[in-house]
Amino acid sequence: MPNNTANVALRSPEDIARHLPVARMADTIVIAVLGVILLGALVYLVTGRLPVTVSGHSVVVDRYSVISVESGTSGRIASWRVRPGDVIERDQLLAVIERPLLKQQISATRNELAELLATQEKTTALHDRNVDLERQVLQNKRDKTKKRIRVLVDETQQLRNTSRLSINQEREFFAAQETELLRVKELESRQDAELKARLGRAEKLRLKELLTEEDLFAAREATTDQQVVLAEIDVRHLELNRSRVAAAERYLQSAKEAKEREQAVDNLRRELLQTLADTARLDQEVSEANYKNRLDHARLQRHLDGLNAQLREQSQIRSPATGQILELTVGTGAVVRPGNEIAVIDRHDDSETLEIVAYYPNSDGKKIKPGMSMELMMPSVINPTGSALPLASKNSRTLLATVQSVSKLPVTPDAAALTIGHDYLAQQMVGAGARIEVVATLTLDSEHPSGYLWASGGGVEFPVAAGTSLVARTIIRRHPPLAFAVPALRDWEGF
């Protein structure tokens, strides 16, 4: 029906009140509630704050607590003596390594040592026989030389004594003969002088014919006989001198013989010294041969002992520290080389403070500053998006932490491994791209059994231990909800 009230003249307030529609109380309440909700939503869109986060891989570490056990040698893992989760002590046996090449080398060295000993035994026996024969020859020569020296020395001494005695006796004899001849010659000379004087007187008497011719002849004959006697004395004197010369020659000959014997003794003594030198040389050769044999044996024995020690040392991998086995990175039968990681050990002490090390893409990591909040959750087993970024599990409860430091430059997997203490885990977290390393500390809560602060809400709590991989979300800023609907508002101050 057409509304005719618009054509009615409103002349008084009563007319106005009579023609206005009346609203019900329930409708008024609904409208008021909707207005409040709309106003609240508008206020939330402007003044509310929603977090803007960046995600990355993270791991719980106890700085220098999670360490890698590296193989110090090449070989094949024969057997493991521990399993993940086992608590181990320092220097405990972890694995046994097979070293077939080293065992072959030890066997070859043993054979070489046995051959050396057999060869040395034969050579030594032959050499000892030759040495004994040579020593016997030298000993016989030495004995003969000593005996000859004694004989020559005795003969020389006897010759000298005999010659000295003979010379003394001959000197005494010649002196006595000389004295006797001089005495006789003196007497005969006197007799000759008297006979000559008598002959002179006889000749004078004959001239006077006072003496007969026979007497004169007798005087002359006596004088001649006396001259003969004197001549005989001179002849005896000459013979005595010849005897002296002969005695002197004999003395010289004896002295010469003695000198020759002394020279022979000297030669024999030099021969004796040579035999002694030959004996000493022989002893030296024997000593050198024995020393060389001992040296060769000791060298091979030391080499064999070193190989055995090397086998004992390198066939066993022992724990470098006390802790807990987190992971065995290689299995039984795997071939390892020096420097290969074979296991991961957690040296964590509950009294020490755990840290979070997270790795973010370069673009996201540069937005993170010390003091920002970090949320930690267990990673999802399956990432349906296929993205390289980690995806948190929906059933995980959130652990809270605070950023302490941010690396200025991207880190390499090697640098990350030094921080984490696990090469493989560092490679998985850093990957091939540039990553910023962020270190955060867990927020403590003495009232919670774990000792750390968890975000309110449901979810499954996870064990907080060194080596645990987590998803890290760092809140880099907070924007009003309206800024998410209108991105241009994010550039305004206050948004």
Coordinates of C-alpha atoms in Angstrom, one line a residue:
M1 CA 0.0 0.0 0.0
P2 CA 1.2 3.5 -0.7
N3 CA 2.4 5.3 2.3
N4 CA 0.3 8.4 2.7
T5 CA 1.9 9.6 5.9
A6 CA 4.4 11.6 3.9
N7 CA 1.5 13.7 2.7
V8 CA 0.2 14.4 6.2
A9 CA 1.2 17.7 7.7
L10 CA 3.2 17.4 10.9
R11 CA 2.3 20.3 13.0
S12 CA 3.2 19.2 16.5
P13 CA 5.6 16.8 18.3
E14 CA 2.8 14.5 19.0
D15 CA 2.2 14.2 15.3
I16 CA 5.8 13.3 14.8
A17 CA 5.8 10.7 17.6
R18 CA 2.6 9.2 16.3
H19 CA 3.9 8.7 12.9
L20 CA 7.6 7.4 13.8
P21 CA 8.1 3.5 13.8
V22 CA 8.9 2.0 17.2
A23 CA 12.1 -0.3 17.3
R24 CA 12.2 -3.3 19.5
M25 CA 14.7 -3.7 22.4
A26 CA 16.2 -7.0 21.0
D27 CA 17.0 -5.4 17.7
T28 CA 18.8 -2.6 19.5
I29 CA 21.0 -5.0 21.4
V30 CA 22.0 -6.9 18.3
I31 CA 22.9 -3.7 16.5
A32 CA 24.9 -2.5 19.4
V33 CA 26.9 -5.8 19.6
L34 CA 27.6 -5.7 15.9
G35 CA 28.8 -2.1 16.3
V36 CA 31.1 -3.1 19.1
I37 CA 32.5 -6.0 17.1
L38 CA 33.0 -3.9 14.1
L39 CA 34.7 -1.2 16.2
G40 CA 36.9 -3.8 17.9
A41 CA 37.8 -5.4 14.6
L42 CA 38.7 -2.0 13.2
V43 CA 40.8 -1.2 16.3
Y44 CA 42.6 -4.6 16.0
L45 CA 43.3 -4.1 12.3
V46 CA 45.0 -0.8 13.2
T47 CA 46.6 -1.4 16.6
G48 CA 47.0 -5.2 16.7
R49 CA 50.4 -6.8 16.0
L50 CA 51.0 -10.0 14.1
P51 CA 54.5 -11.6 14.0
V52 CA 56.6 -11.8 10.8
T53 CA 58.9 -14.8 11.0
V54 CA 61.7 -16.4 9.0
S55 CA 62.4 -20.1 9.3
G56 CA 65.6 -22.1 9.1
H57 CA 67.3 -25.3 10.2
S58 CA 68.7 -25.4 13.7
V59 CA 70.3 -27.8 16.1
V60 CA 70.7 -27.9 19.9
V61 CA 74.4 -27.8 20.7
D62 CA 76.5 -27.8 23.8
R63 CA 79.4 -25.7 22.5
Y64 CA 82.3 -28.2 21.7
S65 CA 80.2 -30.9 23.4
V66 CA 79.1 -32.8 20.3
I67 CA 82.2 -34.1 18.7
S68 CA 82.9 -36.3 15.7
V69 CA 84.9 -39.5 16.0
E70 CA 87.2 -39.7 13.0
S71 CA 89.1 -42.7 11.7
G72 CA 92.8 -42.4 12.1
T73 CA 93.6 -45.1 9.6
S74 CA 92.4 -46.8 6.5
G75 CA 90.6 -50.1 6.6
R76 CA 87.2 -51.9 6.9
I77 CA 84.9 -51.7 9.9
A78 CA 85.0 -55.3 11.1
S79 CA 82.6 -54.8 14.0
W80 CA 81.0 -52.1 16.2
R81 CA 81.3 -52.6 20.0
V82 CA 78.7 -49.9 20.8
R83 CA 75.3 -48.7 19.6
P84 CA 73.6 -45.3 19.4
G85 CA 72.5 -44.3 22.9
D86 CA 75.2 -46.2 24.7
V87 CA 77.0 -44.3 27.5
I88 CA 80.8 -44.7 27.0
E89 CA 83.9 -43.9 28.8
R90 CA 87.1 -42.2 27.6
D91 CA 89.4 -44.6 25.7
Q92 CA 86.6 -47.3 25.5
L93 CA 86.7 -49.5 22.4
L94 CA 84.2 -48.4 19.8
A95 CA 85.0 -50.4 16.7
V96 CA 87.5 -52.9 15.3
I97 CA 89.2 -52.1 12.0
E98 CA 90.5 -54.8 9.6
R99 CA 94.0 -54.0 8.2
P100 CA 94.7 -56.8 5.7
L101 CA 97.6 -54.9 4.0
L102 CA 99.2 -54.2 7.4
K103 CA 98.8 -57.9 8.4
Q104 CA 100.4 -58.9 5.1
Q105 CA 103.3 -56.5 5.8
I106 CA 103.7 -58.0 9.3
S107 CA 103.7 -61.5 7.9
A108 CA 106.3 -60.6 5.3
T109 CA 108.4 -58.9 8.0
R110 CA 108.2 -62.1 10.2
N111 CA 109.3 -64.2 7.2
E112 CA 112.2 -61.8 6.5
L113 CA 113.2 -61.9 10.1
A114 CA 113.1 -65.7 10.2
E115 CA 115.2 -65.9 6.9
L116 CA 117.6 -63.4 8.4
L117 CA 118.1 -65.4 11.6
A118 CA 118.6 -68.6 9.5
T119 CA 121.1 -66.9 7.2
Q120 CA 122.9 -65.3 10.2
E121 CA 123.1 -68.7 12.0
K122 CA 124.7 -70.4 8.9
T123 CA 127.0 -67.5 8.2
T124 CA 128.0 -67.2 11.8
A125 CA 128.8 -70.9 12.1
L126 CA 131.0 -70.8 9.0
H127 CA 132.6 -67.6 10.0
D128 CA 133.3 -69.0 13.5
R129 CA 135.0 -72.0 12.0
N130 CA 137.2 -69.9 9.8
V131 CA 138.0 -67.6 12.7
D132 CA 138.9 -70.5 14.9
L133 CA 141.3 -71.8 12.3
E134 CA 142.8 -68.4 11.7
R135 CA 143.2 -67.9 15.5
Q136 CA 144.9 -71.2 15.8
V137 CA 147.3 -70.4 13.1
L138 CA 148.0 -67.0 14.6
Q139 CA 148.4 -68.6 18.1
N140 CA 150.9 -71.2 16.7
K141 CA 152.8 -68.5 14.9
R142 CA 152.8 -66.4 18.1
D143 CA 154.0 -69.2 20.2
K144 CA 156.8 -70.1 17.8
T145 CA 157.8 -66.5 17.5
K146 CA 158.0 -66.1 21.3
K147 CA 160.0 -69.3 21.6
R148 CA 162.4 -68.1 18.9
I149 CA 162.7 -64.8 20.6
R150 CA 163.6 -66.4 23.9
V151 CA 166.2 -68.7 22.2
L152 CA 167.8 -65.8 20.3
V153 CA 167.8 -63.6 23.4
D154 CA 169.4 -66.3 25.4
E155 CA 172.0 -67.1 22.7
T156 CA 172.8 -63.4 22.2
Q157 CA 173.2 -62.9 25.9
Q158 CA 175.4 -66.0 26.2
L159 CA 177.4 -64.9 23.2
R160 CA 178.0 -61.5 24.6
N161 CA 179.0 -63.0 28.0
T162 CA 181.3 -65.5 26.4
S163 CA 182.8 -62.9 24.1
R164 CA 183.2 -60.5 27.1
L165 CA 184.9 -63.2 29.2
S166 CA 187.1 -64.3 26.3
I167 CA 188.2 -60.8 25.6
N168 CA 189.0 -60.2 29.2
Q169 CA 191.0 -63.4 29.4
E170 CA 192.9 -62.7 26.2
R171 CA 193.6 -59.1 27.3
E172 CA 195.1 -60.5 30.5
F173 CA 197.1 -63.1 28.6
F174 CA 198.4 -60.7 26.0
A175 CA 199.3 -58.2 28.8
A176 CA 201.2 -61.0 30.6
Q177 CA 202.9 -62.1 27.4
E178 CA 203.8 -58.5 26.6
T179 CA 205.3 -58.0 30.0
E180 CA 207.2 -61.3 29.8
L181 CA 208.6 -60.5 26.4
L182 CA 209.7 -57.1 27.4
R183 CA 211.4 -58.5 30.5
V184 CA 213.2 -61.2 28.5
K185 CA 214.1 -58.8 25.7
E186 CA 215.6 -56.4 28.3
L187 CA 217.6 -59.2 29.8
E188 CA 218.7 -60.5 26.4
S189 CA 219.5 -57.0 25.3
R190 CA 221.8 -56.6 28.3
Q191 CA 223.3 -60.0 27.5
D192 CA 223.8 -58.9 23.9
A193 CA 225.5 -55.7 25.0
E194 CA 227.8 -57.7 27.2
L195 CA 228.6 -60.2 24.4
K196 CA 229.3 -57.4 22.0
A197 CA 231.6 -55.7 24.6
R198 CA 233.3 -59.0 25.1
L199 CA 233.7 -59.5 21.4
G200 CA 235.3 -56.1 21.1
R201 CA 237.8 -56.9 23.8
A202 CA 238.4 -60.3 22.1
E203 CA 239.1 -58.7 18.8
K204 CA 241.5 -56.3 20.4
L205 CA 243.3 -59.1 22.2
R206 CA 243.5 -61.0 19.0
L207 CA 245.1 -58.1 17.3
K208 CA 247.7 -58.2 20.1
E209 CA 247.7 -62.0 19.6
L210 CA 246.8 -62.3 23.2
L211 CA 243.8 -64.4 22.2
T212 CA 243.5 -67.4 20.0
E213 CA 241.5 -67.5 16.8
E214 CA 239.2 -70.1 18.3
D215 CA 238.4 -67.9 21.3
L216 CA 237.6 -65.0 18.9
F217 CA 235.4 -67.3 16.9
A218 CA 233.6 -68.4 20.0
A219 CA 233.0 -64.9 21.1
R220 CA 231.7 -64.0 17.7
E221 CA 229.4 -67.1 17.7
A222 CA 228.1 -66.2 21.1
T223 CA 227.3 -62.7 19.9
T224 CA 225.5 -64.1 16.8
D225 CA 223.5 -66.5 18.9
Q226 CA 222.4 -63.7 21.1
Q227 CA 221.3 -61.7 18.1
V228 CA 219.2 -64.7 17.1
V229 CA 217.7 -64.8 20.5
L230 CA 216.8 -61.1 20.2
A231 CA 215.3 -61.8 16.8
E232 CA 213.2 -64.6 18.2
I233 CA 211.9 -62.4 20.9
D234 CA 210.9 -59.8 18.2
V235 CA 209.2 -62.6 16.3
R236 CA 207.3 -63.7 19.4
H237 CA 206.3 -60.1 19.9
L238 CA 205.0 -59.9 16.3
E239 CA 203.1 -63.1 16.8
L240 CA 201.6 -61.7 20.0
N241 CA 200.4 -58.6 18.1
R242 CA 198.9 -60.9 15.4
S243 CA 197.1 -62.8 18.1
R244 CA 195.8 -59.5 19.5
V245 CA 194.5 -58.5 16.0
A246 CA 192.9 -61.9 15.6
A247 CA 191.3 -61.6 19.0
A248 CA 190.0 -58.2 18.1
E249 CA 188.6 -59.6 14.9
R250 CA 186.9 -62.4 16.8
Y251 CA 185.5 -59.8 19.2
L252 CA 184.2 -57.8 16.3
Q253 CA 182.7 -60.9 14.7
S254 CA 181.1 -61.8 18.0
A255 CA 179.7 -58.3 18.3
K256 CA 178.4 -58.5 14.8
E257 CA 176.8 -61.8 15.4
A258 CA 175.2 -60.4 18.6
K259 CA 174.0 -57.4 16.7
E260 CA 172.5 -59.7 14.0
R261 CA 170.8 -61.7 16.7
E262 CA 169.4 -58.6 18.3
Q263 CA 168.1 -57.5 14.9
A264 CA 166.6 -60.9 14.4
V265 CA 165.0 -60.5 17.8
D266 CA 163.6 -57.1 16.8
N267 CA 162.2 -58.6 13.6
L268 CA 160.6 -61.4 15.5
R269 CA 159.1 -59.0 18.0
R270 CA 157.7 -57.0 15.1
E271 CA 156.3 -60.2 13.7
L272 CA 154.8 -60.9 17.2
L273 CA 153.2 -57.5 17.2
Q274 CA 151.8 -58.2 13.8
T275 CA 150.3 -61.4 14.9
L276 CA 148.8 -59.6 17.9
A277 CA 147.5 -57.0 15.5
D278 CA 146.1 -59.7 13.3
T279 CA 144.5 -61.3 16.3
A280 CA 143.0 -58.0 17.3
R281 CA 141.9 -57.3 13.8
L282 CA 140.2 -60.7 13.7
D283 CA 138.5 -60.0 17.0
Q284 CA 137.4 -56.7 15.6
E285 CA 136.0 -58.3 12.5
V286 CA 134.1 -60.8 14.7
S287 CA 132.8 -58.0 16.9
E288 CA 131.7 -56.0 13.8
A289 CA 130.1 -59.0 12.2
N290 CA 128.2 -59.8 15.4
Y291 CA 127.2 -56.2 15.9
K292 CA 126.0 -56.0 12.3
N293 CA 124.0 -59.2 12.8
R294 CA 122.5 -57.8 16.0
L295 CA 121.9 -54.5 14.3
D296 CA 120.1 -56.1 11.4
H297 CA 118.1 -58.3 13.7
A298 CA 117.2 -55.4 16.0
R299 CA 116.2 -53.3 13.0
L300 CA 113.8 -55.9 11.7
Q301 CA 112.6 -56.7 15.2
R302 CA 111.9 -53.0 15.8
H303 CA 110.1 -52.7 12.5
L304 CA 108.1 -55.8 13.3
D305 CA 107.3 -54.5 16.8
G306 CA 106.3 -51.1 15.3
L307 CA 104.0 -52.9 12.8
N308 CA 102.4 -54.9 15.6
A309 CA 102.0 -51.8 17.7
Q310 CA 100.6 -50.0 14.6
L311 CA 98.2 -52.9 14.1
R312 CA 97.1 -52.9 17.7
E313 CA 96.6 -49.1 17.6
Q314 CA 95.1 -48.8 14.2
S315 CA 92.9 -51.8 14.3
Q316 CA 90.9 -50.3 17.2
I317 CA 89.0 -47.1 17.3
R318 CA 88.6 -45.8 20.9
S319 CA 86.5 -43.0 22.3
P320 CA 88.3 -39.7 22.7
A321 CA 86.0 -38.6 25.5
T322 CA 83.4 -39.7 28.0
G323 CA 79.8 -39.2 26.8
Q324 CA 77.0 -40.8 24.8
I325 CA 76.9 -42.2 21.3
L326 CA 74.5 -40.1 19.3
E327 CA 75.0 -41.7 15.9
L328 CA 77.1 -44.3 14.0
T329 CA 77.7 -42.6 10.6
V330 CA 79.1 -45.8 9.0
G331 CA 78.1 -49.4 9.2
T332 CA 79.9 -52.7 9.6
G333 CA 81.9 -53.5 6.5
A334 CA 82.3 -49.9 5.4
V335 CA 85.7 -48.8 4.2
V336 CA 87.1 -45.8 6.0
R337 CA 90.1 -43.6 5.4
P338 CA 92.0 -41.2 7.7
G339 CA 89.8 -38.3 8.6
N340 CA 86.5 -40.0 7.8
E341 CA 83.8 -39.5 10.4
I342 CA 82.5 -42.7 11.8
A343 CA 80.5 -41.7 14.9
V344 CA 79.2 -38.7 16.9
I345 CA 79.6 -38.4 20.6
D346 CA 77.7 -36.1 23.0
R347 CA 80.0 -34.9 25.8
H348 CA 77.1 -32.8 27.3
D349 CA 77.1 -32.2 31.0
D350 CA 73.6 -31.3 32.4
S351 CA 75.2 -28.5 34.4
E352 CA 76.2 -26.7 31.2
T353 CA 74.0 -24.4 29.2
L354 CA 72.7 -25.6 25.8
E355 CA 72.7 -23.3 22.8
I356 CA 70.8 -23.2 19.6
V357 CA 72.6 -22.8 16.3
A358 CA 70.3 -22.0 13.4
Y359 CA 71.1 -21.4 9.7
Y360 CA 68.9 -19.1 7.6
P361 CA 69.0 -18.2 3.9
N362 CA 71.2 -15.2 3.3
S363 CA 68.3 -12.8 2.6
D364 CA 66.4 -13.8 5.8
G365 CA 69.4 -14.1 8.0
K366 CA 70.4 -10.5 7.4
K367 CA 67.0 -9.4 8.9
I368 CA 67.7 -11.0 12.2
K369 CA 69.2 -9.0 15.1
P370 CA 70.5 -10.0 18.6
G371 CA 67.7 -9.9 21.1
M372 CA 65.0 -11.1 18.8
S373 CA 62.8 -14.0 19.9
M374 CA 63.2 -17.5 18.4
E375 CA 60.6 -20.3 18.4
L376 CA 61.8 -23.9 18.1
M377 CA 59.7 -26.9 17.0
M378 CA 60.3 -30.4 15.9
P379 CA 60.6 -30.7 12.1
S380 CA 57.9 -32.5 10.1
V381 CA 58.8 -35.8 8.8
I382 CA 57.1 -35.1 5.4
N383 CA 57.3 -31.7 3.7
P384 CA 54.3 -31.6 1.4
T385 CA 55.3 -28.3 -0.2
G386 CA 58.6 -29.7 -1.5
S387 CA 60.3 -26.5 -0.3
A388 CA 63.9 -26.4 0.9
L389 CA 62.8 -24.5 3.9
P390 CA 62.0 -26.6 7.0
L391 CA 58.5 -27.3 8.0
A392 CA 57.5 -27.6 11.6
S393 CA 55.4 -30.4 13.0
K394 CA 51.8 -29.6 13.8
N395 CA 52.0 -31.7 17.0
S396 CA 55.2 -30.1 18.4
R397 CA 55.1 -27.7 21.3
T398 CA 57.1 -24.5 20.9
L399 CA 60.4 -24.0 22.8
L400 CA 61.4 -20.4 23.3
A401 CA 64.9 -18.9 22.9
T402 CA 66.6 -15.5 22.4
V403 CA 69.0 -14.5 19.6
Q404 CA 72.5 -13.8 20.9
S405 CA 74.6 -13.3 17.8
V406 CA 74.3 -13.3 14.1
S407 CA 77.2 -13.9 11.7
K408 CA 78.1 -11.0 9.5
L409 CA 79.0 -13.2 6.5
P410 CA 77.6 -16.5 5.2
V411 CA 79.3 -19.6 6.7
T412 CA 80.6 -22.6 4.9
P413 CA 79.8 -26.2 5.8
D414 CA 83.3 -26.6 7.2
A415 CA 82.8 -23.6 9.5
A416 CA 79.4 -24.9 10.5
A417 CA 80.9 -28.3 11.3
L418 CA 83.4 -26.7 13.7
T419 CA 80.5 -25.1 15.6
I420 CA 78.1 -28.1 15.5
G421 CA 80.8 -30.8 15.7
H422 CA 79.1 -33.0 13.1
D423 CA 80.2 -32.8 9.4
Y424 CA 77.2 -34.6 7.9
L425 CA 74.7 -32.6 10.0
A426 CA 76.4 -29.3 9.1
Q427 CA 76.2 -30.3 5.4
Q428 CA 72.5 -31.0 5.7
M429 CA 71.8 -27.7 7.4
V430 CA 74.0 -25.4 5.3
G431 CA 73.5 -27.2 2.0
A432 CA 74.9 -25.6 -1.2
G433 CA 73.5 -22.1 -0.7
A434 CA 74.7 -19.2 1.4
R435 CA 73.5 -19.4 5.0
I436 CA 73.7 -17.0 7.9
E437 CA 74.6 -18.6 11.3
V438 CA 72.5 -17.4 14.2
V439 CA 73.3 -18.4 17.8
A440 CA 70.5 -18.3 20.4
T441 CA 70.2 -19.2 24.1
L442 CA 67.3 -21.1 25.5
T443 CA 65.1 -19.3 27.9
L444 CA 65.3 -20.9 31.3
D445 CA 62.3 -21.9 33.5
S446 CA 63.2 -23.4 36.8
E447 CA 59.6 -24.6 37.4
H448 CA 59.5 -26.8 34.2
P449 CA 61.0 -30.3 34.5
S450 CA 63.2 -29.6 31.4
G451 CA 64.5 -26.4 32.9
Y452 CA 63.5 -24.4 29.8
L453 CA 60.6 -22.1 29.0
W454 CA 57.9 -23.4 26.6
A455 CA 55.2 -21.4 24.8
S456 CA 51.7 -21.8 26.1
G457 CA 49.4 -24.1 24.2
G458 CA 49.2 -27.8 23.5
G459 CA 51.6 -30.0 21.6
V460 CA 54.1 -32.7 22.3
E461 CA 57.3 -31.7 24.2
F462 CA 60.5 -33.0 22.7
P463 CA 63.7 -33.9 24.6
V464 CA 66.2 -31.0 24.7
A465 CA 69.6 -32.6 24.2
A466 CA 72.7 -31.8 22.2
G467 CA 72.4 -32.9 18.6
T468 CA 68.6 -32.5 18.3
S469 CA 67.6 -31.1 15.0
L470 CA 64.8 -28.5 15.1
V471 CA 62.9 -25.9 13.0
A472 CA 63.8 -22.4 14.1
R473 CA 61.4 -19.4 13.5
T474 CA 62.7 -16.0 14.4
I475 CA 60.3 -13.1 14.8
I476 CA 61.9 -10.3 12.8
R477 CA 59.1 -7.7 13.2
R478 CA 55.4 -7.3 14.1
H479 CA 52.8 -5.6 11.7
P480 CA 49.1 -4.6 12.3
P481 CA 46.7 -7.0 10.6
L482 CA 45.6 -4.2 8.2
A483 CA 49.2 -4.1 6.8
F484 CA 48.8 -7.7 5.6
A485 CA 45.6 -6.7 3.8
V486 CA 47.1 -3.5 2.4
P487 CA 50.9 -4.1 1.9
A488 CA 51.4 -0.4 1.1
L489 CA 50.7 0.4 4.7
R490 CA 53.9 -1.5 5.8
D491 CA 56.0 1.5 4.7
W492 CA 54.1 3.9 6.9
E493 CA 55.7 4.8 10.2
G494 CA 54.0 2.9 13.0
F495 CA 52.9 0.1 10.8

